Amino acid sequence: MDKLSIIVSVYNEEAGIRRFYEVCAEVLSSLSEKYSYEMIFVNDGSSDKSSEILREFSEEDRDHIRVIEFSKNFGHEAAMTAGLDYASGDILIFLDADLQHPPALIPEIARRLSEGADIVNMVRTKNKTAGLVKNVTSGGFYALINRMSDLKLEPNASDFFAIKKPVAEVLRKSYREKVRFLRGYVQNVGFVKETIAFEAPERVAGKSHYSIKKLFRFSIDTILCFSNMPLKLGIYAGLFTALLGIGLIVYTLLTRQGAPSGYATIIIVLCFMFSMLFIITGIIGEYIAILFSELKDRPIYIVKDIYGGGDREAAPQR
Ligand code: UDP
Ligand code: MG
């Protein structure tokens, strides 16, 4: 019998986490004839009552529930990575704790994986809570990254996805980047992929942790990590200014003008040139920042406590 590992990142979800647990546990026990299961809750340094509530779950169902407590907030990507590292199942399903990723779809996902797919990507058809700005910028982000890198990312892909053990093995061992985008790796490791469309409902309780500003930062990092194209902007800018210079030489020679008049023109051109220069320096700076954090090789997350999960030893799989 195949084992399902349900991986849930939790950050200040006290209001909705019990509802999530109930819905998810019901779906999983309805599958108990076909699959055994474990639920891994990664508490990403919540400052509310989430930790206490997770402890209750693990006491209610010690065999199925495992809780991994981080020492502080490391972010959603780190939390998913910890889930990946500690999962022991044959099928790993990543879900948000706010019921925006409907657990009702788990049977369908498990069926697809059992019938031959290695990866199932869940694609949002509609995100009711996200609002126009988030939806438009998210579309723009995917269009941009697909143009700029040779990788292809599914537009509207979400952090709701499922992978089989061999894929999990690859991600555990070979994708240990510090500036991370797990969803991007999942889509670019190859294997047999399928997609299922789903509609993201409203958050069950609480509010989103991702502000537009955070998403912007995240998008920039992701583009830089998946593409070297921005580094080439300097070459293009150099070619452009060289052509401009040659054009001006030819123009000056042909019109035989002496010292050209136009203080404003000089200032404008100067500002334009310097802005290009500074932007390119900034882009190089961003790459150096990423290089630096990879070089320091600090941990992606720090575990403070692990409990539940039956009698299995709590060592990560990697
Ligand atoms: N989350 C997390 N760490 C964080 C922020 C969020 O583990 O620093 C979790 C959060 O509890 C939720 C999931 O990541 O289960 C997605 O977060 P959220 O619903 O706020 O994002 P949105 O759905 O609005 O993109
Ligand atoms: Mg959400």
Coordinates of C-alpha atoms and ligand atoms in Angstrom, one line a residue:
M1 CA 0.0 0.0 0.0
D2 CA 1.4 3.4 -1.0
K3 CA 1.8 6.0 1.7
L4 CA 0.6 9.6 1.2
S5 CA 2.6 12.4 2.9
I6 CA 0.5 15.6 3.3
I7 CA 2.8 18.6 3.8
V8 CA 1.3 21.7 5.3
S9 CA 3.1 24.9 6.1
V10 CA 1.6 26.8 9.0
Y11 CA 2.3 30.4 9.9
N12 CA -0.1 32.1 12.3
E13 CA -3.1 30.1 11.2
E14 CA -4.8 29.6 14.6
A15 CA -8.2 30.7 13.3
G16 CA -8.5 28.1 10.4
I17 CA -6.1 25.3 11.1
R18 CA -8.5 23.1 13.0
R19 CA -11.0 23.3 10.2
F20 CA -8.3 22.4 7.7
Y21 CA -7.2 19.5 9.8
E22 CA -10.8 18.1 10.1
V23 CA -11.5 18.4 6.4
C24 CA -8.2 16.9 5.4
A25 CA -8.3 14.0 7.9
E26 CA -11.8 13.1 6.7
V27 CA -10.6 12.9 3.1
L28 CA -7.6 10.9 4.0
S29 CA -9.5 8.4 6.2
S30 CA -11.9 7.9 3.3
L31 CA -8.9 6.8 1.3
S32 CA -7.6 4.5 4.0
E33 CA -8.4 1.3 1.9
K34 CA -6.0 2.4 -0.8
Y35 CA -3.4 4.5 1.0
S36 CA -1.8 4.9 4.4
Y37 CA -1.0 8.4 5.2
E38 CA 0.9 10.9 7.4
M39 CA 0.3 14.6 7.8
I40 CA 3.4 16.8 8.4
F41 CA 2.6 20.2 9.8
V42 CA 5.6 22.6 9.6
N43 CA 5.1 25.4 12.1
D44 CA 7.1 28.3 10.6
G45 CA 7.6 30.2 13.8
S46 CA 4.0 31.2 14.4
S47 CA 3.5 33.8 17.1
D48 CA -0.1 32.9 17.8
K49 CA -1.7 29.7 19.2
S50 CA -0.9 27.6 16.1
S51 CA 1.8 25.7 18.0
E52 CA -0.5 24.7 20.9
I53 CA -3.2 23.6 18.4
L54 CA -0.8 21.5 16.4
R55 CA 0.3 19.8 19.6
E56 CA -3.4 18.9 20.3
F57 CA -3.6 17.3 16.8
S58 CA -0.6 15.2 17.4
E59 CA -2.0 14.1 20.8
E60 CA -5.3 13.2 19.1
D61 CA -3.7 11.2 16.4
R62 CA -0.1 10.3 17.2
D63 CA 0.3 7.8 14.4
H64 CA -0.6 10.1 11.6
I65 CA 0.4 13.6 12.7
R66 CA 4.0 14.8 12.8
V67 CA 4.8 18.4 13.8
I68 CA 8.0 20.1 12.9
E69 CA 8.6 23.3 14.9
F70 CA 11.0 25.9 13.4
S71 CA 13.1 28.1 15.7
K72 CA 11.7 31.2 14.0
N73 CA 9.9 32.3 10.9
F74 CA 11.9 31.1 7.8
G75 CA 9.2 31.6 5.2
H76 CA 6.9 29.4 3.2
E77 CA 9.6 28.0 0.9
A78 CA 11.7 26.8 3.9
A79 CA 8.6 25.3 5.5
M80 CA 7.8 23.3 2.3
T81 CA 11.5 22.2 2.1
A82 CA 11.4 20.9 5.7
G83 CA 8.2 19.0 4.8
L84 CA 10.0 17.5 1.8
D85 CA 13.0 16.5 3.9
Y86 CA 11.0 14.8 6.7
A87 CA 8.3 13.1 4.6
S88 CA 8.5 9.3 4.4
G89 CA 5.6 8.7 1.9
D90 CA 5.6 7.4 -1.6
I91 CA 3.5 10.3 -2.7
L92 CA 4.1 13.8 -1.3
I93 CA 1.3 16.4 -1.5
F94 CA 2.0 20.0 -0.6
L95 CA -1.0 22.1 0.7
D96 CA -1.6 25.5 2.3
A97 CA -3.2 25.5 5.7
D98 CA -5.9 28.0 4.8
L99 CA -8.1 25.6 2.7
Q100 CA -7.3 27.6 -0.5
H101 CA -6.0 24.3 -1.8
P102 CA -9.0 22.0 -1.5
P103 CA -8.2 18.7 0.2
A104 CA -11.2 17.3 -1.6
L105 CA -8.8 17.0 -4.7
I106 CA -6.4 14.7 -2.9
P107 CA -8.1 11.5 -4.2
E108 CA -7.9 12.7 -7.8
I109 CA -4.2 13.7 -7.3
A110 CA -3.3 10.4 -5.8
R111 CA -5.1 8.5 -8.5
R112 CA -3.2 10.4 -11.3
L113 CA 0.1 9.6 -9.5
S114 CA -0.7 6.0 -9.0
E115 CA -1.7 5.7 -12.7
G116 CA 1.7 6.9 -14.0
A117 CA 2.3 10.6 -13.5
D118 CA 5.3 11.5 -11.4
I119 CA 4.3 15.1 -10.8
V120 CA 0.9 16.7 -10.6
N121 CA 0.8 20.5 -10.8
M122 CA -2.3 22.2 -9.6
V123 CA -3.2 25.3 -11.7
R124 CA -5.5 28.0 -10.5
T125 CA -8.3 28.9 -12.8
K126 CA -9.4 31.7 -10.6
N127 CA -8.2 33.3 -7.4
K128 CA -11.2 35.0 -5.8
T129 CA -9.3 36.6 -2.9
A130 CA -6.3 37.8 -4.8
G131 CA -7.8 40.8 -6.3
L132 CA -7.1 42.4 -9.7
V133 CA -3.6 43.7 -8.9
K134 CA -2.3 40.4 -7.7
N135 CA -3.8 38.5 -10.6
V136 CA -2.4 40.9 -13.2
T137 CA 1.0 41.0 -11.7
S138 CA 1.1 37.3 -11.3
G139 CA 0.3 36.9 -15.0
G140 CA 3.0 39.4 -15.9
F141 CA 5.5 37.6 -13.7
Y142 CA 5.0 34.3 -15.5
A143 CA 5.1 35.9 -19.0
L144 CA 8.3 37.7 -18.1
I145 CA 10.1 34.7 -16.6
N146 CA 9.1 32.4 -19.5
R147 CA 10.5 35.0 -22.0
M148 CA 13.7 35.5 -20.1
S149 CA 14.8 32.0 -19.2
D150 CA 14.9 28.7 -21.1
L151 CA 12.8 27.2 -18.4
K152 CA 9.1 27.0 -18.8
L153 CA 6.9 27.7 -15.9
E154 CA 3.2 26.9 -15.9
P155 CA 1.3 30.2 -15.6
N156 CA -0.9 30.2 -12.5
A157 CA 0.9 27.2 -11.1
S158 CA 0.5 27.3 -7.3
D159 CA 2.3 25.9 -4.3
F160 CA -0.3 23.1 -4.5
F161 CA 1.5 20.2 -6.1
A162 CA 2.3 16.6 -5.6
I163 CA 5.3 14.5 -6.4
K164 CA 6.4 10.9 -6.2
K165 CA 9.3 9.6 -4.2
P166 CA 11.9 9.6 -7.0
V167 CA 11.2 13.2 -7.7
A168 CA 11.3 14.0 -4.0
E169 CA 14.7 12.3 -3.8
V170 CA 16.1 14.6 -6.5
L171 CA 14.7 17.7 -4.9
R172 CA 16.0 16.7 -1.5
K173 CA 19.5 15.9 -2.6
S174 CA 20.2 18.3 -5.5
Y175 CA 18.1 21.4 -5.0
R176 CA 19.5 22.9 -1.8
E177 CA 19.6 26.6 -2.9
K178 CA 19.1 29.2 -0.2
V179 CA 17.1 31.6 -2.4
R180 CA 14.4 29.1 -3.3
F181 CA 11.5 28.5 -5.6
L182 CA 10.4 24.9 -5.1
R183 CA 7.5 25.2 -7.5
G184 CA 9.9 26.2 -10.2
Y185 CA 12.2 23.2 -9.5
V186 CA 9.2 20.9 -9.6
Q187 CA 8.3 22.0 -13.0
N188 CA 11.8 21.7 -14.4
V189 CA 13.2 18.4 -13.2
G190 CA 11.5 16.5 -16.1
F191 CA 9.6 13.2 -15.3
V192 CA 6.0 12.7 -16.3
K193 CA 3.9 15.7 -15.5
E194 CA 0.2 16.3 -15.4
T195 CA -1.8 19.3 -14.4
I196 CA -5.2 19.6 -12.8
A197 CA -7.1 22.9 -12.8
F198 CA -8.7 24.1 -9.6
E199 CA -10.5 27.1 -8.3
A200 CA -8.9 28.7 -5.2
P201 CA -11.7 29.5 -2.8
E202 CA -11.6 32.3 -0.1
R203 CA -9.2 31.8 2.8
V204 CA -11.1 29.9 5.5
A205 CA -9.9 32.4 8.2
G206 CA -7.2 35.0 8.8
K207 CA -5.5 36.9 6.0
S208 CA -2.8 36.4 3.4
H209 CA 0.8 36.8 4.5
Y210 CA 2.0 38.0 1.2
S211 CA 1.8 41.7 0.6
I212 CA 2.4 43.1 -2.9
K213 CA 5.8 44.3 -1.7
K214 CA 6.8 40.8 -0.5
L215 CA 5.6 39.2 -3.8
F216 CA 7.6 41.8 -5.8
R217 CA 10.8 40.9 -3.9
F218 CA 10.1 37.3 -4.3
S219 CA 9.5 37.7 -8.1
I220 CA 12.8 39.6 -8.6
D221 CA 14.8 36.9 -6.7
T222 CA 13.1 34.1 -8.7
I223 CA 13.8 35.8 -12.1
L224 CA 17.4 36.3 -11.1
C225 CA 17.7 32.7 -10.0
F226 CA 16.2 31.3 -13.2
S227 CA 17.8 33.6 -15.8
N228 CA 21.1 35.1 -16.6
M229 CA 19.5 37.5 -19.1
P230 CA 19.6 40.6 -16.9
L231 CA 23.4 40.3 -16.7
K232 CA 23.5 40.7 -20.5
L233 CA 21.6 44.1 -20.3
G234 CA 25.0 45.8 -19.7
I235 CA 26.3 44.5 -23.1
Y236 CA 23.1 45.7 -24.9
A237 CA 23.3 49.1 -23.2
G238 CA 27.0 49.3 -24.2
L239 CA 26.2 48.5 -27.8
F240 CA 23.4 51.0 -27.8
T241 CA 25.5 53.9 -26.5
A242 CA 28.4 52.9 -28.8
L243 CA 26.0 53.2 -31.8
L244 CA 24.7 56.5 -30.5
G245 CA 28.2 57.8 -30.2
I246 CA 29.1 56.7 -33.7
G247 CA 25.9 58.3 -35.0
L248 CA 26.8 61.6 -33.4
I249 CA 30.3 61.6 -34.8
V250 CA 29.0 61.1 -38.3
Y251 CA 26.3 63.8 -37.8
T252 CA 28.9 66.3 -36.5
L253 CA 31.3 65.6 -39.3
L254 CA 28.6 65.8 -42.0
T255 CA 27.0 69.0 -40.7
R256 CA 30.4 70.5 -39.8
Q257 CA 28.9 72.1 -36.8
G258 CA 31.3 73.5 -34.3
A259 CA 30.6 73.2 -30.6
P260 CA 26.9 72.2 -30.5
S261 CA 24.7 74.4 -28.5
G262 CA 22.2 72.9 -26.0
Y263 CA 23.0 72.6 -22.4
A264 CA 19.7 70.8 -21.7
T265 CA 20.5 68.1 -24.2
I266 CA 23.8 67.3 -22.6
I267 CA 22.3 67.1 -19.1
I268 CA 19.5 64.8 -20.4
V269 CA 21.9 62.5 -22.2
L270 CA 24.1 62.4 -19.1
C271 CA 21.2 61.5 -16.8
F272 CA 20.1 58.9 -19.2
M273 CA 23.5 57.3 -19.5
F274 CA 24.1 57.4 -15.8
S275 CA 20.7 55.9 -15.0
M276 CA 21.5 53.0 -17.3
L277 CA 24.9 52.5 -15.6
F278 CA 23.4 52.5 -12.1
I279 CA 20.6 50.2 -13.0
I280 CA 23.1 47.7 -14.4
T281 CA 25.3 48.0 -11.4
G282 CA 22.2 47.4 -9.3
I283 CA 21.4 44.2 -11.2
I284 CA 24.9 42.9 -10.7
G285 CA 24.5 43.8 -7.0
E286 CA 21.4 41.7 -6.8
Y287 CA 23.2 38.7 -8.3
I288 CA 26.1 39.2 -5.9
A289 CA 23.6 39.2 -3.0
I290 CA 22.2 35.9 -4.1
L291 CA 25.8 34.5 -4.6
F292 CA 26.7 35.7 -1.2
S293 CA 23.8 33.9 0.5
E294 CA 24.6 30.7 -1.4
L295 CA 28.2 31.0 -0.5
K296 CA 27.6 31.5 3.2
D297 CA 25.6 28.2 3.1
R298 CA 23.5 28.9 6.2
P299 CA 20.7 26.5 6.9
I300 CA 17.5 26.8 4.9
Y301 CA 15.6 26.3 8.2
I302 CA 16.4 25.4 11.8
V303 CA 14.3 22.8 13.6
K304 CA 13.5 23.4 17.3
D305 CA 11.3 20.5 18.0
I306 CA 9.8 17.5 16.3
Y307 CA 7.0 15.4 17.7
G308 CA 4.3 12.9 16.7
G309 CA 4.6 10.6 13.7
G310 CA 4.2 7.3 15.5
D311 CA 7.4 5.6 16.5
R312 CA 9.4 6.4 13.5
E313 CA 12.8 8.1 14.1
A314 CA 12.6 11.7 13.2
A315 CA 15.7 12.0 11.0
P316 CA 15.2 13.8 7.7
Q317 CA 15.3 11.7 4.6
R318 CA 18.2 13.6 3.0
Ligands
UDP1 N1 3.2 30.5 5.3 C1 4.4 30.1 5.9 N2 5.3 31.0 6.3 C2 5.2 32.3 6.0 C3 4.1 32.8 5.3 C4 3.1 31.8 5.0 O1 4.5 28.9 6.2 O2 6.1 33.1 6.3 C5 2.1 29.6 5.0 C6 0.7 30.0 5.4 O3 0.5 29.5 6.7 C7 -0.1 29.2 4.4 C8 0.8 29.2 3.1 O4 2.1 29.5 3.6 O5 -0.4 27.9 4.7 C9 0.4 30.3 2.1 O6 0.3 31.6 2.7 P1 -0.9 32.6 2.4 O7 -2.2 31.9 2.4 O8 -0.7 33.7 3.4 O9 -0.5 33.0 0.9 P2 -1.5 33.3 -0.3 O10 -2.4 32.1 -0.4 O11 -2.2 34.5 0.0 O12 -0.5 33.4 -1.5
MG2 MG -3.6 31.3 1.0

